[in-house]
GROMACS .gro file of C-alpha atoms in nm:
model
  469
    1UNK     CA    1   8.707   9.035   8.562
    2UNK     CA    2   9.016   9.134   8.711
    3UNK     CA    3   9.071   9.490   8.739
    4UNK     CA    4   8.902   9.534   8.446
    5UNK     CA    5   8.675   9.912   8.362
    6UNK     CA    6   8.403   9.818   8.592
    7UNK     CA    7   8.599   9.681   8.877
    8UNK     CA    8   8.409   9.770   9.219
    9UNK     CA    9   8.155   9.874   9.026
   10UNK     CA   10   7.807   9.643   9.040
   11UNK     CA   11   7.539   9.805   8.873
   12UNK     CA   12   7.466  10.088   8.608
   13UNK     CA   13   7.441  10.406   8.840
   14UNK     CA   14   7.767  10.278   8.937
   15UNK     CA   15   7.915  10.266   8.623
   16UNK     CA   16   7.789  10.598   8.528
   17UNK     CA   17   7.897  10.748   8.781
   18UNK     CA   18   8.207  10.648   8.821
   19UNK     CA   19   8.312  10.694   8.443
   20UNK     CA   20   8.144  11.017   8.369
   21UNK     CA   21   8.189  11.187   8.694
   22UNK     CA   22   8.443  11.027   8.866
   23UNK     CA   23   8.663  10.891   8.688
   24UNK     CA   24   8.772  11.253   8.542
   25UNK     CA   25   8.849  11.473   8.845
   26UNK     CA   26   9.172  11.576   8.920
   27UNK     CA   27   9.322  11.484   9.271
   28UNK     CA   28   9.345  11.716   9.586
   29UNK     CA   29   9.621  11.529   9.797
   30UNK     CA   30   9.590  11.752  10.047
   31UNK     CA   31   9.759  11.492  10.255
   32UNK     CA   32  10.063  11.315  10.186
   33UNK     CA   33  10.423  11.249  10.312
   34UNK     CA   34  10.554  11.351   9.940
   35UNK     CA   35  10.941  11.498   9.943
   36UNK     CA   36  10.908  11.759   9.753
   37UNK     CA   37  11.298  11.780   9.722
   38UNK     CA   38  11.290  11.497   9.509
   39UNK     CA   39  10.991  11.701   9.332
   40UNK     CA   40  11.176  11.951   9.295
   41UNK     CA   41  11.493  11.832   9.172
   42UNK     CA   42  11.277  11.564   8.936
   43UNK     CA   43  11.378  11.251   9.094
   44UNK     CA   44  11.444  10.971   8.807
   45UNK     CA   45  11.462  10.645   9.021
   46UNK     CA   46  11.649  10.338   8.952
   47UNK     CA   47  11.451  10.031   8.939
   48UNK     CA   48  11.131   9.898   9.093
   49UNK     CA   49  11.242   9.830   9.400
   50UNK     CA   50  11.366  10.180   9.395
   51UNK     CA   51  11.023  10.369   9.398
   52UNK     CA   52  10.855  10.109   9.534
   53UNK     CA   53  11.018   9.928   9.869
   54UNK     CA   54  11.316  10.070   9.942
   55UNK     CA   55  11.376  10.281  10.272
   56UNK     CA   56  11.519  10.591  10.180
   57UNK     CA   57  11.150  10.723  10.238
   58UNK     CA   58  11.020  10.656   9.856
   59UNK     CA   59  10.877  10.278   9.943
   60UNK     CA   60  10.566  10.174  10.122
   61UNK     CA   61  10.582   9.959  10.441
   62UNK     CA   62  10.198   9.834  10.359
   63UNK     CA   63  10.405   9.658  10.209
   64UNK     CA   64  10.690   9.559  10.452
   65UNK     CA   65  10.487   9.435  10.671
   66UNK     CA   66  10.337   9.185  10.470
   67UNK     CA   67  10.679   9.088  10.337
   68UNK     CA   68  10.775   9.038  10.705
   69UNK     CA   69  10.456   8.820  10.740
   70UNK     CA   70  10.541   8.533  10.518
   71UNK     CA   71  10.959   8.566  10.639
   72UNK     CA   72  11.125   8.722  10.439
   73UNK     CA   73  11.502   8.804  10.611
   74UNK     CA   74  11.469   9.222  10.698
   75UNK     CA   75  11.832   9.242  10.449
   76UNK     CA   76  11.533   9.215  10.185
   77UNK     CA   77  11.326   9.448  10.402
   78UNK     CA   78  11.435   9.741  10.521
   79UNK     CA   79  11.807   9.633  10.426
   80UNK     CA   80  12.096   9.662  10.191
   81UNK     CA   81  12.000   9.284   9.979
   82UNK     CA   82  12.018   9.305   9.613
   83UNK     CA   83  11.709   9.495   9.456
   84UNK     CA   84  11.611   9.267   9.216
   85UNK     CA   85  11.528   9.014   9.545
   86UNK     CA   86  11.379   9.260   9.698
   87UNK     CA   87  11.119   9.308   9.433
   88UNK     CA   88  11.081   8.888   9.350
   89UNK     CA   89  11.068   8.888   9.828
   90UNK     CA   90  10.787   9.093   9.711
   91UNK     CA   91  10.604   8.968   9.450
   92UNK     CA   92  10.660   8.594   9.599
   93UNK     CA   93  10.418   8.784   9.878
   94UNK     CA   94  10.176   8.893   9.690
   95UNK     CA   95  10.087   8.544   9.597
   96UNK     CA   96   9.957   8.513   9.897
   97UNK     CA   97   9.790   8.872   9.956
   98UNK     CA   98   9.502   8.780   9.802
   99UNK     CA   99   9.099   9.008   9.977
  100UNK     CA  100   9.500   9.241  10.063
  101UNK     CA  101   9.414   9.600   9.930
  102UNK     CA  102   9.764   9.645   9.861
  103UNK     CA  103   9.696   9.328   9.619
  104UNK     CA  104   9.446   9.517   9.445
  105UNK     CA  105   9.649   9.895   9.472
  106UNK     CA  106  10.001   9.732   9.367
  107UNK     CA  107   9.849   9.596   9.040
  108UNK     CA  108   9.677   9.950   8.931
  109UNK     CA  109   9.971  10.094   9.025
  110UNK     CA  110  10.171   9.874   8.713
  111UNK     CA  111   9.866   9.935   8.529
  112UNK     CA  112   9.821  10.312   8.537
  113UNK     CA  113  10.205  10.349   8.561
  114UNK     CA  114  10.343  10.173   8.316
  115UNK     CA  115  10.076  10.020   8.101
  116UNK     CA  116  10.165   9.652   8.301
  117UNK     CA  117   9.831   9.438   8.279
  118UNK     CA  118  10.043   9.113   8.423
  119UNK     CA  119   9.931   8.962   8.724
  120UNK     CA  120  10.251   8.990   8.964
  121UNK     CA  121  10.336   8.699   9.035
  122UNK     CA  122  10.711   8.461   8.969
  123UNK     CA  123  10.656   8.373   8.673
  124UNK     CA  124  10.567   8.712   8.545
  125UNK     CA  125  10.882   8.922   8.733
  126UNK     CA  126  11.172   8.925   8.545
  127UNK     CA  127  10.885   9.056   8.225
  128UNK     CA  128  10.766   9.290   8.493
  129UNK     CA  129  11.137   9.467   8.643
  130UNK     CA  130  11.211   9.433   8.280
  131UNK     CA  131  10.935   9.674   8.152
  132UNK     CA  132  10.886   9.895   8.468
  133UNK     CA  133  11.312   9.970   8.459
  134UNK     CA  134  11.294  10.063   8.119
  135UNK     CA  135  11.047  10.303   8.127
  136UNK     CA  136  11.144  10.501   8.488
  137UNK     CA  137  11.523  10.507   8.255
  138UNK     CA  138  11.279  10.748   8.034
  139UNK     CA  139  11.225  11.132   8.145
  140UNK     CA  140  10.877  11.085   8.140
  141UNK     CA  141  10.860  10.880   8.458
  142UNK     CA  142  11.089  11.161   8.667
  143UNK     CA  143  10.923  11.292   8.945
  144UNK     CA  144  10.709  11.526   8.832
  145UNK     CA  145  10.579  11.401   8.544
  146UNK     CA  146  10.425  11.081   8.739
  147UNK     CA  147  10.209  11.296   8.936
  148UNK     CA  148  10.141  11.479   8.569
  149UNK     CA  149  10.007  11.105   8.496
  150UNK     CA  150   9.785  11.099   8.746
  151UNK     CA  151   9.614  11.448   8.697
  152UNK     CA  152   9.730  11.559   9.075
  153UNK     CA  153   9.687  11.925   9.099
  154UNK     CA  154   9.778  12.001   9.467
  155UNK     CA  155   9.990  11.852   9.677
  156UNK     CA  156  10.036  11.911  10.082
  157UNK     CA  157  10.343  11.751  10.248
  158UNK     CA  158  10.411  11.658  10.548
  159UNK     CA  159  10.657  11.915  10.732
  160UNK     CA  160  10.831  11.989  11.068
  161UNK     CA  161  10.822  12.405  11.176
  162UNK     CA  162  11.155  12.394  11.191
  163UNK     CA  163  11.195  12.344  10.849
  164UNK     CA  164  11.360  12.628  10.589
  165UNK     CA  165  11.042  12.525  10.341
  166UNK     CA  166  11.347  12.599  10.039
  167UNK     CA  167  11.211  12.328   9.779
  168UNK     CA  168  10.871  12.456   9.809
  169UNK     CA  169  10.977  12.796   9.741
  170UNK     CA  170  11.151  12.700   9.477
  171UNK     CA  171  10.869  12.480   9.329
  172UNK     CA  172  10.592  12.828   9.357
  173UNK     CA  173  10.923  12.954   9.181
  174UNK     CA  174  10.860  12.715   8.862
  175UNK     CA  175  10.457  12.698   8.890
  176UNK     CA  176  10.423  12.811   8.561
  177UNK     CA  177  10.568  12.499   8.387
  178UNK     CA  178  10.388  12.245   8.640
  179UNK     CA  179  10.010  12.159   8.594
  180UNK     CA  180  10.034  12.086   9.021
  181UNK     CA  181  10.106  12.315   9.321
  182UNK     CA  182  10.298  12.185   9.639
  183UNK     CA  183  10.190  12.286   9.968
  184UNK     CA  184  10.391  12.279  10.288
  185UNK     CA  185  10.140  12.107  10.607
  186UNK     CA  186  10.281  12.215  10.996
  187UNK     CA  187  10.311  11.866  11.155
  188UNK     CA  188  10.458  11.987  11.499
  189UNK     CA  189  10.495  11.670  11.677
  190UNK     CA  190  10.813  11.716  11.795
  191UNK     CA  191  10.733  12.044  11.995
  192UNK     CA  192  10.456  11.863  12.147
  193UNK     CA  193  10.624  11.523  12.266
  194UNK     CA  194  10.791  11.694  12.597
  195UNK     CA  195  10.865  11.359  12.773
  196UNK     CA  196  11.100  11.220  12.432
  197UNK     CA  197  11.483  11.262  12.516
  198UNK     CA  198  11.560  11.432  12.182
  199UNK     CA  199  11.349  11.742  12.327
  200UNK     CA  200  11.539  11.946  12.459
  201UNK     CA  201  11.744  11.895  12.118
  202UNK     CA  202  11.489  12.027  11.931
  203UNK     CA  203  11.417  12.313  12.147
  204UNK     CA  204  11.797  12.414  12.022
  205UNK     CA  205  11.728  12.340  11.619
  206UNK     CA  206  11.427  12.551  11.658
  207UNK     CA  207  11.640  12.838  11.805
  208UNK     CA  208  11.848  12.883  11.498
  209UNK     CA  209  11.572  12.858  11.289
  210UNK     CA  210  11.416  13.183  11.468
  211UNK     CA  211  11.691  13.345  11.567
  212UNK     CA  212  11.656  13.391  11.964
  213UNK     CA  213  11.713  13.177  12.249
  214UNK     CA  214  11.436  12.961  12.404
  215UNK     CA  215  11.498  13.058  12.776
  216UNK     CA  216  11.167  12.972  12.863
  217UNK     CA  217  10.773  12.921  12.718
  218UNK     CA  218  10.689  13.208  12.632
  219UNK     CA  219  11.015  13.230  12.386
  220UNK     CA  220  10.927  12.920  12.249
  221UNK     CA  221  10.503  12.993  12.192
  222UNK     CA  222  10.693  13.297  12.008
  223UNK     CA  223  10.900  13.120  11.803
  224UNK     CA  224  10.678  12.819  11.678
  225UNK     CA  225  10.399  13.140  11.642
  226UNK     CA  226  10.618  13.238  11.370
  227UNK     CA  227  10.724  12.915  11.188
  228UNK     CA  228  10.320  12.915  11.199
  229UNK     CA  229  10.330  13.238  10.998
  230UNK     CA  230  10.617  13.128  10.820
  231UNK     CA  231  10.464  12.879  10.712
  232UNK     CA  232  10.169  13.045  10.596
  233UNK     CA  233  10.361  13.268  10.381
  234UNK     CA  234  10.505  12.960  10.192
  235UNK     CA  235  10.148  12.882  10.110
  236UNK     CA  236   9.957  12.657  10.442
  237UNK     CA  237   9.662  12.625  10.403
  238UNK     CA  238   9.635  12.284  10.670
  239UNK     CA  239   9.827  12.140  11.014
  240UNK     CA  240   9.872  11.795  11.095
  241UNK     CA  241   9.873  11.633  11.490
  242UNK     CA  242   9.965  11.281  11.519
  243UNK     CA  243   9.832  11.275  11.858
  244UNK     CA  244   9.872  10.854  11.878
  245UNK     CA  245   9.635  10.835  12.230
  246UNK     CA  246   9.532  11.219  12.386
  247UNK     CA  247   9.373  11.290  12.669
  248UNK     CA  248   9.256  11.719  12.776
  249UNK     CA  249   9.290  11.783  13.073
  250UNK     CA  250   9.179  12.180  13.210
  251UNK     CA  251   9.598  12.348  13.314
  252UNK     CA  252   9.693  12.648  13.488
  253UNK     CA  253   9.938  12.833  13.198
  254UNK     CA  254  10.221  12.877  13.501
  255UNK     CA  255  10.176  12.520  13.606
  256UNK     CA  256  10.305  12.442  13.216
  257UNK     CA  257  10.556  12.711  13.250
  258UNK     CA  258  10.710  12.545  13.508
  259UNK     CA  259  10.676  12.195  13.347
  260UNK     CA  260  10.855  12.345  13.110
  261UNK     CA  261  11.121  12.530  13.253
  262UNK     CA  262  11.206  12.194  13.470
  263UNK     CA  263  11.233  12.024  13.095
  264UNK     CA  264  11.482  12.291  12.963
  265UNK     CA  265  11.597  12.211  13.337
  266UNK     CA  266  11.672  11.816  13.282
  267UNK     CA  267  11.447  11.718  13.514
  268UNK     CA  268  11.210  11.434  13.439
  269UNK     CA  269  10.884  11.483  13.351
  270UNK     CA  270  10.575  11.270  13.476
  271UNK     CA  271  10.291  11.096  13.277
  272UNK     CA  272  10.053  11.379  13.416
  273UNK     CA  273  10.301  11.664  13.361
  274UNK     CA  274  10.316  11.553  13.006
  275UNK     CA  275   9.901  11.575  12.939
  276UNK     CA  276   9.880  11.900  13.071
  277UNK     CA  277  10.131  11.992  12.850
  278UNK     CA  278  10.025  11.888  12.526
  279UNK     CA  279   9.623  12.029  12.652
  280UNK     CA  280   9.814  12.340  12.716
  281UNK     CA  281  10.008  12.331  12.367
  282UNK     CA  282   9.717  12.178  12.183
  283UNK     CA  283   9.493  12.489  12.273
  284UNK     CA  284   9.825  12.704  12.186
  285UNK     CA  285   9.742  12.573  11.851
  286UNK     CA  286   9.424  12.562  11.775
  287UNK     CA  287   9.413  12.916  11.856
  288UNK     CA  288   9.686  12.949  11.572
  289UNK     CA  289   9.513  12.780  11.307
  290UNK     CA  290   9.227  13.000  11.406
  291UNK     CA  291   9.373  13.356  11.322
  292UNK     CA  292   9.530  13.226  11.030
  293UNK     CA  293   9.236  13.051  10.876
  294UNK     CA  294   9.435  12.688  10.843
  295UNK     CA  295   9.243  12.314  10.905
  296UNK     CA  296   9.396  12.139  11.161
  297UNK     CA  297   9.395  11.693  11.090
  298UNK     CA  298   9.406  11.521  11.405
  299UNK     CA  299   9.568  11.130  11.352
  300UNK     CA  300   9.423  10.918  11.636
  301UNK     CA  301   9.436  10.594  11.804
  302UNK     CA  302   9.746  10.473  11.685
  303UNK     CA  303   9.974  10.194  11.871
  304UNK     CA  304  10.318  10.328  11.749
  305UNK     CA  305  10.643  10.155  11.734
  306UNK     CA  306  10.497   9.865  11.859
  307UNK     CA  307  10.842   9.605  11.851
  308UNK     CA  308  11.054   9.776  12.103
  309UNK     CA  309  11.313   9.568  11.949
  310UNK     CA  310  11.297   9.605  11.569
  311UNK     CA  311  11.209   9.963  11.638
  312UNK     CA  312  11.562   9.971  11.804
  313UNK     CA  313  11.721   9.790  11.518
  314UNK     CA  314  11.524   9.973  11.210
  315UNK     CA  315  11.368  10.323  11.363
  316UNK     CA  316  11.054  10.492  11.237
  317UNK     CA  317  10.791  10.438  11.008
  318UNK     CA  318  10.888  10.083  10.931
  319UNK     CA  319  10.608   9.938  10.922
  320UNK     CA  320  10.591   9.836  11.335
  321UNK     CA  321  10.223  10.107  11.366
  322UNK     CA  322   9.924   9.936  11.497
  323UNK     CA  323   9.565  10.011  11.532
  324UNK     CA  324   9.522  10.187  11.922
  325UNK     CA  325   9.266  10.085  12.203
  326UNK     CA  326   9.197  10.360  12.360
  327UNK     CA  327   8.838  10.331  12.456
  328UNK     CA  328   8.819  10.741  12.601
  329UNK     CA  329   8.936  10.893  12.279
  330UNK     CA  330   8.565  11.075  12.230
  331UNK     CA  331   8.517  11.176  12.576
  332UNK     CA  332   8.890  11.399  12.568
  333UNK     CA  333   8.803  11.521  12.231
  334UNK     CA  334   8.474  11.659  12.381
  335UNK     CA  335   8.693  11.849  12.640
  336UNK     CA  336   8.899  11.934  12.440
  337UNK     CA  337   8.685  12.073  12.154
  338UNK     CA  338   8.452  12.215  12.376
  339UNK     CA  339   8.646  12.450  12.506
  340UNK     CA  340   8.816  12.521  12.244
  341UNK     CA  341   8.480  12.639  12.149
  342UNK     CA  342   8.406  12.854  12.500
  343UNK     CA  343   8.805  13.052  12.484
  344UNK     CA  344   8.668  13.137  12.061
  345UNK     CA  345   9.019  12.891  11.940
  346UNK     CA  346   8.846  12.665  11.750
  347UNK     CA  347   8.964  12.604  11.382
  348UNK     CA  348   8.808  12.382  11.130
  349UNK     CA  349   8.916  12.032  11.139
  350UNK     CA  350   8.945  11.746  10.990
  351UNK     CA  351   8.929  11.420  11.277
  352UNK     CA  352   9.108  11.086  11.150
  353UNK     CA  353   9.061  10.749  11.367
  354UNK     CA  354   9.276  10.418  11.327
  355UNK     CA  355   9.009  10.234  11.497
  356UNK     CA  356   8.680  10.216  11.352
  357UNK     CA  357   8.531  10.122  11.658
  358UNK     CA  358   8.537  10.488  11.684
  359UNK     CA  359   8.390  10.601  11.415
  360UNK     CA  360   8.004  10.579  11.484
  361UNK     CA  361   8.133  10.809  11.826
  362UNK     CA  362   8.330  11.071  11.613
  363UNK     CA  363   8.042  11.096  11.397
  364UNK     CA  364   7.797  11.165  11.624
  365UNK     CA  365   8.059  11.404  11.861
  366UNK     CA  366   8.175  11.634  11.584
  367UNK     CA  367   7.822  11.765  11.518
  368UNK     CA  368   7.736  11.869  11.803
  369UNK     CA  369   8.015  12.109  11.727
  370UNK     CA  370   7.919  12.175  11.380
  371UNK     CA  371   7.849  12.583  11.311
  372UNK     CA  372   7.918  12.899  11.181
  373UNK     CA  373   8.120  12.770  10.817
  374UNK     CA  374   8.028  12.433  10.617
  375UNK     CA  375   8.105  12.121  10.767
  376UNK     CA  376   8.320  12.301  11.020
  377UNK     CA  377   8.422  11.951  11.131
  378UNK     CA  378   8.509  11.662  10.889
  379UNK     CA  379   8.493  11.307  10.971
  380UNK     CA  380   8.818  11.183  10.790
  381UNK     CA  381   8.860  10.930  10.503
  382UNK     CA  382   8.878  10.520  10.624
  383UNK     CA  383   9.309  10.571  10.750
  384UNK     CA  384   9.544  10.366  10.712
  385UNK     CA  385   9.492  10.005  10.823
  386UNK     CA  386   9.145  10.136  10.745
  387UNK     CA  387   9.167  10.226  10.413
  388UNK     CA  388   9.062   9.897  10.245
  389UNK     CA  389   8.741   9.873  10.038
  390UNK     CA  390   8.595   9.803  10.352
  391UNK     CA  391   8.694  10.029  10.546
  392UNK     CA  392   8.581  10.313  10.304
  393UNK     CA  393   8.306  10.166  10.245
  394UNK     CA  394   8.224  10.162  10.662
  395UNK     CA  395   8.316  10.544  10.711
  396UNK     CA  396   8.179  10.663  10.409
  397UNK     CA  397   7.846  10.489  10.567
  398UNK     CA  398   7.853  10.582  10.930
  399UNK     CA  399   7.985  10.987  10.771
  400UNK     CA  400   7.630  10.958  10.546
  401UNK     CA  401   7.442  10.866  10.808
  402UNK     CA  402   7.552  11.166  11.074
  403UNK     CA  403   7.659  11.429  10.860
  404UNK     CA  404   7.604  11.599  10.597
  405UNK     CA  405   7.798  11.370  10.302
  406UNK     CA  406   7.767  11.590  10.029
  407UNK     CA  407   7.994  11.788  10.183
  408UNK     CA  408   8.309  11.515  10.249
  409UNK     CA  409   8.633  11.559  10.136
  410UNK     CA  410   8.731  11.294  10.048
  411UNK     CA  411   9.027  11.114  10.001
  412UNK     CA  412   9.386  11.177  10.095
  413UNK     CA  413   9.723  10.868   9.961
  414UNK     CA  414   9.882  10.973  10.360
  415UNK     CA  415  10.167  10.770  10.137
  416UNK     CA  416  10.505  10.859  10.068
  417UNK     CA  417  10.503  10.668   9.716
  418UNK     CA  418  10.476  10.842   9.393
  419UNK     CA  419  10.309  10.556   9.258
  420UNK     CA  420  10.027  10.559   9.531
  421UNK     CA  421   9.755  10.783   9.364
  422UNK     CA  422   9.584  10.460   9.198
  423UNK     CA  423   9.464  10.459   9.539
  424UNK     CA  424   9.266  10.785   9.447
  425UNK     CA  425   9.082  10.530   9.130
  426UNK     CA  426   9.041  10.276   9.417
  427UNK     CA  427   8.848  10.524   9.622
  428UNK     CA  428   8.636  10.686   9.359
  429UNK     CA  429   8.486  10.312   9.265
  430UNK     CA  430   8.404  10.238   9.604
  431UNK     CA  431   8.272  10.582   9.602
  432UNK     CA  432   8.077  10.518   9.316
  433UNK     CA  433   8.009  10.117   9.421
  434UNK     CA  434   7.829  10.247   9.736
  435UNK     CA  435   7.643  10.559   9.602
  436UNK     CA  436   7.530  10.269   9.304
  437UNK     CA  437   7.337  10.042   9.553
  438UNK     CA  438   7.222  10.332   9.731
  439UNK     CA  439   6.973  10.452   9.367
  440UNK     CA  440   6.935  10.058   9.338
  441UNK     CA  441   6.780  10.033   9.616
  442UNK     CA  442   6.554  10.260   9.633
  443UNK     CA  443   6.710  10.513   9.817
  444UNK     CA  444   6.818  10.795   9.630
  445UNK     CA  445   6.631  10.922   9.299
  446UNK     CA  446   6.770  10.833   8.932
  447UNK     CA  447   6.869  11.169   8.922
  448UNK     CA  448   7.249  11.190   8.663
  449UNK     CA  449   7.284  11.572   8.725
  450UNK     CA  450   7.207  11.585   9.131
  451UNK     CA  451   7.356  11.211   9.216
  452UNK     CA  452   7.704  11.337   8.936
  453UNK     CA  453   7.689  11.709   9.131
  454UNK     CA  454   7.762  11.510   9.435
  455UNK     CA  455   8.021  11.292   9.294
  456UNK     CA  456   8.230  11.517   9.166
  457UNK     CA  457   8.181  11.723   9.433
  458UNK     CA  458   8.387  11.508   9.703
  459UNK     CA  459   8.613  11.332   9.407
  460UNK     CA  460   8.760  11.755   9.395
  461UNK     CA  461   8.503  12.021   9.449
  462UNK     CA  462   8.466  11.993   9.845
  463UNK     CA  463   8.831  11.992   9.849
  464UNK     CA  464   8.913  12.257   9.700
  465UNK     CA  465   8.685  12.488   9.794
  466UNK     CA  466   8.715  12.345  10.156
  467UNK     CA  467   9.128  12.424  10.189
  468UNK     CA  468   9.023  12.805   9.894
  469UNK     CA  469   9.270  12.617   9.689
   0.00000   0.00000   0.00000
């Protein structure tokens, strides 16, 4: 029964929809954190730890969080411990992780990528390690082939405005011999974090990229506009804003010029001024995205780097983030989009929240701003800690109850790991299981052609159309 061909598919309609329609669809991963450099250089991984757990950016800090909960020494998590001992520590941890999506994902990764159909246990650890490592040493398991193996046809990485996109351009030149395309995503977080102690350093980095001095807000805006255009010319179709907590307030452009000048002069920026600046920059970017026909993603309601001690010791993106509790999120988005609509600065948008308590608020709020194009605002797929069986079902159920489920652009990985594409399979099984239940309950017609088209669209065709790929 465990992870058999029909797992998560609890009735005949679920099985039919998955095996006939969902399973065969290619994957468009429109938001991830893969390295374009690793893909271009066709990286080969030394062992299973290097591709699964390692701290060089290719690993998975979902797994790190569980290992810490199991009392594993940090040297075997993010440190320089022996690779096999790191792997073994994770195996011992996973044995206790029943009910956690990582338990299912990890077994799926071994099964789909390596053909290893063994339980991940201390007893099987050595055999798993040896078989996986033997395969990783072959040409078939280099980065590009891992994407091909999972039928990935499009990947959108996450890139800073100052990035030269060298590897994206090199990959474009070789698209003829690949079966996939790698696109950049415009991620301007560093340009928006004016209270960050490294903000001035970032401004100077941007100066070097654009080739002119940034001596004020207008020059800063000009530089960022040039970078959006540059990204667009390299194929960028999407932007991503990590807003954590978000507040919007009306501003006067002259006030923002003063705030920016104060920062450039080394003065401390107050929380109130930071909110004004963020509100201004959010609208500034929304205007640009509408002009360049780019979709904007907004990832919201997160506590970042909750452990100050571990943040100082280990750094960002190391497993110390958690679900946020901003109760006013919907109200702030209402103010932002109401103003953006008034001034015609409204791109297609995808809203993600880390807190499931926001889902009904966002699903109903977005309906107030639809129009002009199909599904102008999307309720983003269950994200991060909600990326689980129950989280996916809740997000899809609320979306279907309040908007047009048939327009949903479906799953993304939001992952740094090349082994994460089994999450698309997991999502598709949950999707088909849910729709199959609706059929069995008499809520949907027993019409295979009709339902099969909806499933195929959610898995692939909607994203292809929405992003004009």
